[in-house]
Short mmCIF file of C-alpha atoms in Angstrom, two decimals:
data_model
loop_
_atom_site.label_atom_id
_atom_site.label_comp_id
_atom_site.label_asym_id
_atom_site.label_seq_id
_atom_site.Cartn_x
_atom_site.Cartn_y
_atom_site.Cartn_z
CA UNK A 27 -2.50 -5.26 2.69
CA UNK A 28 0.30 -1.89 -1.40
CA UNK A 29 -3.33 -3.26 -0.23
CA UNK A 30 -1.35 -1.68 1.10
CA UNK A 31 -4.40 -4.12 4.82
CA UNK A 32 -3.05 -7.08 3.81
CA UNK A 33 -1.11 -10.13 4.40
CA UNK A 34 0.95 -13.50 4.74
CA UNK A 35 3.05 -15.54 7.33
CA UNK A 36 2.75 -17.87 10.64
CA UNK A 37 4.41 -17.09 14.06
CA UNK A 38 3.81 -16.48 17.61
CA UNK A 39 1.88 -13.96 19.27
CA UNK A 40 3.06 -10.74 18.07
CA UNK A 41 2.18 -7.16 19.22
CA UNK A 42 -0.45 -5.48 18.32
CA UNK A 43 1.16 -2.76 15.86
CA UNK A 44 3.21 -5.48 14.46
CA UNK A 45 -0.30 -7.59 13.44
CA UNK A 46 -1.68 -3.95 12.30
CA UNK A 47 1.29 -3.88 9.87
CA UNK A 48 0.14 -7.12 8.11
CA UNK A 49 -2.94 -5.42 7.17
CA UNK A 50 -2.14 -4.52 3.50
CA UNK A 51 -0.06 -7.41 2.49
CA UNK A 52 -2.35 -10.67 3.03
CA UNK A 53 0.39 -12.87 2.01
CA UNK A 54 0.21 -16.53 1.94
CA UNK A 55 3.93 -16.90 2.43
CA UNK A 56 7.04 -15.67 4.21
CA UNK A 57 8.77 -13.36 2.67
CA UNK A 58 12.40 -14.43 0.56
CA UNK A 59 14.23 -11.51 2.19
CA UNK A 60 13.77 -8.15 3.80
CA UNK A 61 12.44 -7.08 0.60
CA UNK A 62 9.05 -7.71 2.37
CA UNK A 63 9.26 -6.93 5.68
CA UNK A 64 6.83 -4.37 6.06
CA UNK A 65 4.43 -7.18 7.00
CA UNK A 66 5.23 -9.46 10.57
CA UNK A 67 4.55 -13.33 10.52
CA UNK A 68 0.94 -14.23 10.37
CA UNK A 69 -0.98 -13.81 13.85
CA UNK A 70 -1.85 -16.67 16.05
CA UNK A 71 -4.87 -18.82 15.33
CA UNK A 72 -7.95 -16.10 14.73
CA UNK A 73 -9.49 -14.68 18.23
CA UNK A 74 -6.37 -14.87 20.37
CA UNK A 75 -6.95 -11.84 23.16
CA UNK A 76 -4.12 -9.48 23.57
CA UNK A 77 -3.43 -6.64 25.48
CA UNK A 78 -5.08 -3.90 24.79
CA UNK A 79 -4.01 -1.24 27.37
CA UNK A 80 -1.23 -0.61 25.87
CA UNK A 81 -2.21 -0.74 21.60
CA UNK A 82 0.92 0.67 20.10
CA UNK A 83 -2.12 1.31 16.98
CA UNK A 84 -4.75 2.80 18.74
CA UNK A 85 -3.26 6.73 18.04
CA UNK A 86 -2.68 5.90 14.38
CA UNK A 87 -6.34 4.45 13.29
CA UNK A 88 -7.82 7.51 15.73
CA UNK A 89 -5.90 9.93 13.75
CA UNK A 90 -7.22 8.48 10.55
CA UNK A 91 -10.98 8.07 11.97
CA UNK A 92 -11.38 11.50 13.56
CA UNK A 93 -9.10 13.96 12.84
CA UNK A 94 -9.89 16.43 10.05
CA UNK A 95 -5.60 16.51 9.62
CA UNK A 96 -5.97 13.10 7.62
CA UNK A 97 -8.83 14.43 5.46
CA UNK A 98 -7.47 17.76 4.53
CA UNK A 99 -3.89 15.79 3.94
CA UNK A 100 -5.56 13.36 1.62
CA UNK A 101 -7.48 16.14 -0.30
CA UNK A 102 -4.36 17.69 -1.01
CA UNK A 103 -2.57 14.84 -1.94
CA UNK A 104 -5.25 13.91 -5.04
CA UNK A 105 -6.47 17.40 -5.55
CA UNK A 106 -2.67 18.47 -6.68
CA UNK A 107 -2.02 14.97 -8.73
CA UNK A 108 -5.06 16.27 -10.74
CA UNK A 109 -3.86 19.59 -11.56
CA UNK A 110 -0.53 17.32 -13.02
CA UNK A 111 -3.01 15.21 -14.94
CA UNK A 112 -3.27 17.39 -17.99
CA UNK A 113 0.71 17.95 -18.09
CA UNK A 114 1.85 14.00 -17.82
CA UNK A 115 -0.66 13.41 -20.69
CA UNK A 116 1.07 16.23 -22.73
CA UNK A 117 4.54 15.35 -22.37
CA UNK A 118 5.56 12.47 -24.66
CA UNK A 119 8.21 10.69 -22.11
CA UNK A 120 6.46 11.43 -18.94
CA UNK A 121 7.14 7.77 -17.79
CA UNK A 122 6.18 6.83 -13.59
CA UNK A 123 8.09 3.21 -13.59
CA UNK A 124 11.90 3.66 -13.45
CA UNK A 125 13.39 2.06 -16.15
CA UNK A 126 14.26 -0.81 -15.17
CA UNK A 127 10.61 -1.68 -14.71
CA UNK A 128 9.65 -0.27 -18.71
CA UNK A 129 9.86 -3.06 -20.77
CA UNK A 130 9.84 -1.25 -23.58
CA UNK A 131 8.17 -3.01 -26.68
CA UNK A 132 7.29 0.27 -28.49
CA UNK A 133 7.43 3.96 -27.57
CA UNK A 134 5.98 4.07 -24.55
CA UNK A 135 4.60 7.52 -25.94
CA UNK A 136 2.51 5.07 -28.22
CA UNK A 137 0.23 2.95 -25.55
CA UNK A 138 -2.79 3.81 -23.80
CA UNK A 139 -2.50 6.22 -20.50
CA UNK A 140 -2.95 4.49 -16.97
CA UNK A 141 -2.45 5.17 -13.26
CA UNK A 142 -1.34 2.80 -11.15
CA UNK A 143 -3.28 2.96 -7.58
CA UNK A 144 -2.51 0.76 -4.19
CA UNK A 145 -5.98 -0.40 -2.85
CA UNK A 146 -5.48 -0.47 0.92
CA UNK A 147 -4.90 3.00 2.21
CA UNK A 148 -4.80 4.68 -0.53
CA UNK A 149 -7.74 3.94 -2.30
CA UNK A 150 -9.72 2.19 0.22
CA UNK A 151 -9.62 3.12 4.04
CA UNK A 152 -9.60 0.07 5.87
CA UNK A 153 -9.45 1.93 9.37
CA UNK A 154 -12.51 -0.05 10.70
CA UNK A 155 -10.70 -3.54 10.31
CA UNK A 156 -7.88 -2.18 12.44
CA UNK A 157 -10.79 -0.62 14.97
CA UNK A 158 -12.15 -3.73 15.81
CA UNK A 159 -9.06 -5.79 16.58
CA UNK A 160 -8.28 -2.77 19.03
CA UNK A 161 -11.53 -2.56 20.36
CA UNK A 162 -11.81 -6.49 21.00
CA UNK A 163 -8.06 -7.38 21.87
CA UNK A 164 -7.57 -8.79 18.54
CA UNK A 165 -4.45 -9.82 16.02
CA UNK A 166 -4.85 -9.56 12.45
CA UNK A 167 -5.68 -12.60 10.82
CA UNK A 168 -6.15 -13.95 7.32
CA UNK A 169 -9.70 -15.03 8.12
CA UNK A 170 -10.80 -12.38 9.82
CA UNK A 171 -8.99 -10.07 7.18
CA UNK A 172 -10.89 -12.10 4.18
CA UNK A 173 -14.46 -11.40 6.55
CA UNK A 174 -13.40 -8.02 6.17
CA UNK A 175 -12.84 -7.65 2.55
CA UNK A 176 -16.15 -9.63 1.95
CA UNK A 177 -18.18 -7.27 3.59
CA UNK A 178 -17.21 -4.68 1.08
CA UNK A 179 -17.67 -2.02 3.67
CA UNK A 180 -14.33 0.36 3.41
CA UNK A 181 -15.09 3.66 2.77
CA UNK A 182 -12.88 5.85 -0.09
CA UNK A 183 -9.69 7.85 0.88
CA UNK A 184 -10.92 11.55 0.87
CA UNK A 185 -10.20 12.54 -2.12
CA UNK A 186 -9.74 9.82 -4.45
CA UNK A 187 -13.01 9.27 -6.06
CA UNK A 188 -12.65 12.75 -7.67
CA UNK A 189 -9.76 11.90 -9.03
CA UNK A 190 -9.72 8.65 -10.48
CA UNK A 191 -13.17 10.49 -12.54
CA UNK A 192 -10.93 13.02 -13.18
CA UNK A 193 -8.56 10.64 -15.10
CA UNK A 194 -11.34 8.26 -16.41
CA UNK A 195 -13.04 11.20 -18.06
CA UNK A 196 -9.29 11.90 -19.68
CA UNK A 197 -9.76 8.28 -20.77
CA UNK A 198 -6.84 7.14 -18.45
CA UNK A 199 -7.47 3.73 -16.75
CA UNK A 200 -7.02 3.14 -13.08
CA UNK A 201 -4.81 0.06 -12.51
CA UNK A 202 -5.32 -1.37 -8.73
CA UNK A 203 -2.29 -3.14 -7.81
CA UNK A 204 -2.75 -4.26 -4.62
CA UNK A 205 -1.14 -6.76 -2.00
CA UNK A 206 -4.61 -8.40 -1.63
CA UNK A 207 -4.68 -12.05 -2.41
CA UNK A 208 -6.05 -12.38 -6.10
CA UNK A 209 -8.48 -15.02 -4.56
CA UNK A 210 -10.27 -11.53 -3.24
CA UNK A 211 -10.86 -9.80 -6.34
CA UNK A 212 -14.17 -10.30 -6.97
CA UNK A 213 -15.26 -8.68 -3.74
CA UNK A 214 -12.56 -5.94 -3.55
CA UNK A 215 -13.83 -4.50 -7.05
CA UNK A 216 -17.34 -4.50 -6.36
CA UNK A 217 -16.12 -2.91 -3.15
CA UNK A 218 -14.49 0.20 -5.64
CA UNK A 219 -17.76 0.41 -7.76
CA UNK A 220 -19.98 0.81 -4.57
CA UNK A 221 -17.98 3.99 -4.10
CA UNK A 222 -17.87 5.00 -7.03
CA UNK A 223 -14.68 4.03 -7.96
CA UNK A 224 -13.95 3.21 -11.73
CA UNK A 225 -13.53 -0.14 -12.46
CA UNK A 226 -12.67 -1.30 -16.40
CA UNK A 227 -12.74 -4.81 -16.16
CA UNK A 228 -11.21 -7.66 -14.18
CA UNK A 229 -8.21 -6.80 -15.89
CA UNK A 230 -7.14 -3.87 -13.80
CA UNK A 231 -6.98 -5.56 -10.30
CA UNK A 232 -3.17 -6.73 -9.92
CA UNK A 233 -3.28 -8.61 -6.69
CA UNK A 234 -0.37 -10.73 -4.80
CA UNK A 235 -0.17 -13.81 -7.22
CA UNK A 236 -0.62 -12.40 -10.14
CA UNK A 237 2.20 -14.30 -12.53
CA UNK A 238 4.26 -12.63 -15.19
CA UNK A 239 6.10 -14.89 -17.26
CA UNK A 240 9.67 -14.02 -17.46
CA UNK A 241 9.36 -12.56 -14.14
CA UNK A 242 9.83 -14.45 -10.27
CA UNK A 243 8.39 -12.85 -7.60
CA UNK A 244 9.63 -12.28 -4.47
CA UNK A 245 7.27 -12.08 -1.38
CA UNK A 246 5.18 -9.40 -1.79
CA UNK A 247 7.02 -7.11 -3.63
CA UNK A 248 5.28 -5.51 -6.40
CA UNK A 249 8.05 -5.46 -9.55
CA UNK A 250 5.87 -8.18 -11.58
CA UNK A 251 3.16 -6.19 -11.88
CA UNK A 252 4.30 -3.13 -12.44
CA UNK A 253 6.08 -4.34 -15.24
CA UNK A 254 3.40 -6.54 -16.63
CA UNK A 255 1.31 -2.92 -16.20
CA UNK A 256 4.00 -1.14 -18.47
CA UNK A 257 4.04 -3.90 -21.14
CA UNK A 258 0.35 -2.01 -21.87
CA UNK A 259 0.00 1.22 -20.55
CA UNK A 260 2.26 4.56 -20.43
CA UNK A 261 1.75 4.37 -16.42
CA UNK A 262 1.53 8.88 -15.95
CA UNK A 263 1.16 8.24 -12.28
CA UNK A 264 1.72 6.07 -8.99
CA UNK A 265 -0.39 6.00 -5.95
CA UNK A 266 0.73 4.10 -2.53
CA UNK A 267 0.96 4.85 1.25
CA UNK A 268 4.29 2.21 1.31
CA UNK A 269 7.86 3.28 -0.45
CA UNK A 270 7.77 -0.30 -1.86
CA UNK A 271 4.52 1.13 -3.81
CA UNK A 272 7.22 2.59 -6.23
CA UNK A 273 9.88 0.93 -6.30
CA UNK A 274 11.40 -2.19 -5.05
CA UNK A 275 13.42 -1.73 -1.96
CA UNK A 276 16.25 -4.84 -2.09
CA UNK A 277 17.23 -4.27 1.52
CA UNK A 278 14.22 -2.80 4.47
CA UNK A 279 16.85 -0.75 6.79
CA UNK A 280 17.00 2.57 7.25
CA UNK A 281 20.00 3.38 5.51
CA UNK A 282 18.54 1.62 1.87
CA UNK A 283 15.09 3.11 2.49
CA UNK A 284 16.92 6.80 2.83
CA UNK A 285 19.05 6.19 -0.21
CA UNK A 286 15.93 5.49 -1.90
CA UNK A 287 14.06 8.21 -1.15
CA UNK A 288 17.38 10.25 -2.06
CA UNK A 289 17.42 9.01 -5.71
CA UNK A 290 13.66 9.16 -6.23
CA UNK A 291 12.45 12.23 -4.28
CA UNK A 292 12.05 14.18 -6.91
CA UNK A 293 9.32 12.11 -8.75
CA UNK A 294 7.11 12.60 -5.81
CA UNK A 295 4.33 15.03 -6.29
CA UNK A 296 4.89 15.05 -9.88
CA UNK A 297 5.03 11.14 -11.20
CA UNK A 298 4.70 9.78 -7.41
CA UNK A 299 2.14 10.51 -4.95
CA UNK A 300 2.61 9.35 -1.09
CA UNK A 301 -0.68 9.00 1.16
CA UNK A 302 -0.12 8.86 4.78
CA UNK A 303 -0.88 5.86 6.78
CA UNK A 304 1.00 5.86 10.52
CA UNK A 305 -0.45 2.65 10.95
CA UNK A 306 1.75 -0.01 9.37
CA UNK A 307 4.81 0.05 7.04
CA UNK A 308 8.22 -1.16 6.22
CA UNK A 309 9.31 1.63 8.24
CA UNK A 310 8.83 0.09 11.46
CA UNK A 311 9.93 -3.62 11.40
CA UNK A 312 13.24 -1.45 9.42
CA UNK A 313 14.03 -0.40 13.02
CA UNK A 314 14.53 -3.47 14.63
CA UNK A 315 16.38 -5.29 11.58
CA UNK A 316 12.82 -7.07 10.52
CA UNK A 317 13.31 -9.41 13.43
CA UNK A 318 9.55 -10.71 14.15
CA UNK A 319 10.40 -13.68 16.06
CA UNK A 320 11.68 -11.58 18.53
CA UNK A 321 9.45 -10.89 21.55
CA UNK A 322 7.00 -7.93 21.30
CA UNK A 323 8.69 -6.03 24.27
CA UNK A 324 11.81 -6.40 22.31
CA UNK A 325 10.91 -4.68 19.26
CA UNK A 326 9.16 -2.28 21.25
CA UNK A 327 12.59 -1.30 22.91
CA UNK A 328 14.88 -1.42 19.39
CA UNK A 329 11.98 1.29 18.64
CA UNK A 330 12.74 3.42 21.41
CA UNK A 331 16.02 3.35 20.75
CA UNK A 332 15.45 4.35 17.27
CA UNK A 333 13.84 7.34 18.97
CA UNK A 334 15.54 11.20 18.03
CA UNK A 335 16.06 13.26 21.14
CA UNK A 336 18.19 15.80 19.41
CA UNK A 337 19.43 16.62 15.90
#
């Protein structure tokens, strides 16, 4: 929904890349702040028509259906965070949460290894979801989302299921924290270990309302659990197709998400790996100030603005 699909909110009628974005989060409320505005207000009621001539998604989930681009990008991405596998098991204080997220109880030198993984496009492509409401003149919905996830039907990002085997047989566990409701564990893990995913126990799924004490959650940010994930594991790597996969982002405009990138880019491709998803994101309700109530056409404009023409 980061799980990313999924998920959360209620509003009017809202474009159709705006309902794509809501995908990965699933969430059952609004979000406190910007901190989670990478997902627009819930759709209207499930099987309101809309437009579909003009589907602000339909390039994004084409790219990731048919072109061998997304494949070969994906390959890379988990084929080179293997080769680092080895190295970030070696090094004593290879840490992937910033510290403010290590609560440190003992050396973290002295817990069991883990990778942390988002579920929705980045372990599991949910490209078909997105398909439909294109191909019927749909907006996302929690109910149809929920239909979705109990079908257990999405396929693996290329590349993953090599990995995670790679780091099971290292005896590294796979942590899946994901913006899918907890309520849709059950069918999202036997969805991994149909594809051959590794799955430990129940344990490992981290969805949106999982509690820490100590800890308050705000929308769907994922802070909580990545601390409650260091309080047992050295975490070697992160996964995610969202910046807010890593780290929390306190305010969604372009200026914070820049800074952020600034002060963390060199973690990625070494303690941080980024999968691409063009679909949905922070990054595009960030360029019209997170404002969903306003009309679609609206947003659709402040994103034309936001357009480069020249350097």
């Amino acid at each position: 929904m980061t799980t990313e699909p999924p998920m959360r909110l209620t509003a009017p009628a809202l474009s159709v890349l705006a309902t794509a974005l809501l995908l990965v989060a699933c969430k059952p409320t609004p979000p406190a702040d910007a901190t989670a505005a990478s997902a627009p207000p819930a759709a209207s009621p499930a099987g309101t028509p809309v437009a579909t001539d003009a589907h602000d998604n339909l390039n994004a989930v084409l790219w990731i259906q048919r072109s061998e681009e997304y494949r070969a990008n994906s390959l890379s991405i988990y084929r080179a965070a293997a080769d680092h596998l080895d190295a970030a098991l070696a090094e004593r204080n290879w840490d992937a949460l910033v510290p403010g997220e290590r609560e440190l109880i003992g050396p973290a030198a002295e817990l069991p290894p883990a990778v942390i993984m988002d579920v929705d496009e980045t372990v599991l492509d949910n490209s078909p979801y997105q398909a439909r409401l294109i191909q019927n003149g749909l907006e996302y919905d929690e109910v149809t989302w929920a239909q979705w996830v109990a079908e257990k039907k999405a396929r693996p990002v290329p590349g993953v299921v090599d990995f995670a085997r790679a780091a099971e047989a290292r005896g590294i566990t796979i942590l899946y924290l994901s913006n899918r409701a907890q309520h849709l564990q059950e069918a999202t893990l036997a969805n991994l270990r149909a594809e051959g995913l590794p799955v430990k126990d129940a344990s490992v799924f981290l969805g949106l309302g999982t509690q820490l004490d100590g800890c308050e959650q705000h929308g769907s940010e994922k802070t909580c659990r990545r601390r409650m994930a260091g309080r047992d594991y050295r975490v070697l790597m992160q996964f995610g197709d969202q910046l807010g996969d890593f780290v929390d982002i306190v305010a969604n405009t372009p200026e914070a998400r820049t800074q952020l990138l600034e002060e963390y880019g060199d973690w990625f491709g070494e303690r941080w790996w980024m999968l691409a998803n063009p679909s949905y994101g922070g990054w595009e309700p960030a360029q019209f100030g997170n404002a969903w109530s306003e009309p679609a056409e609206t947003r659709r404009q402040r994103k034309r603005e936001a357009l480069r023409l020249a350097d």
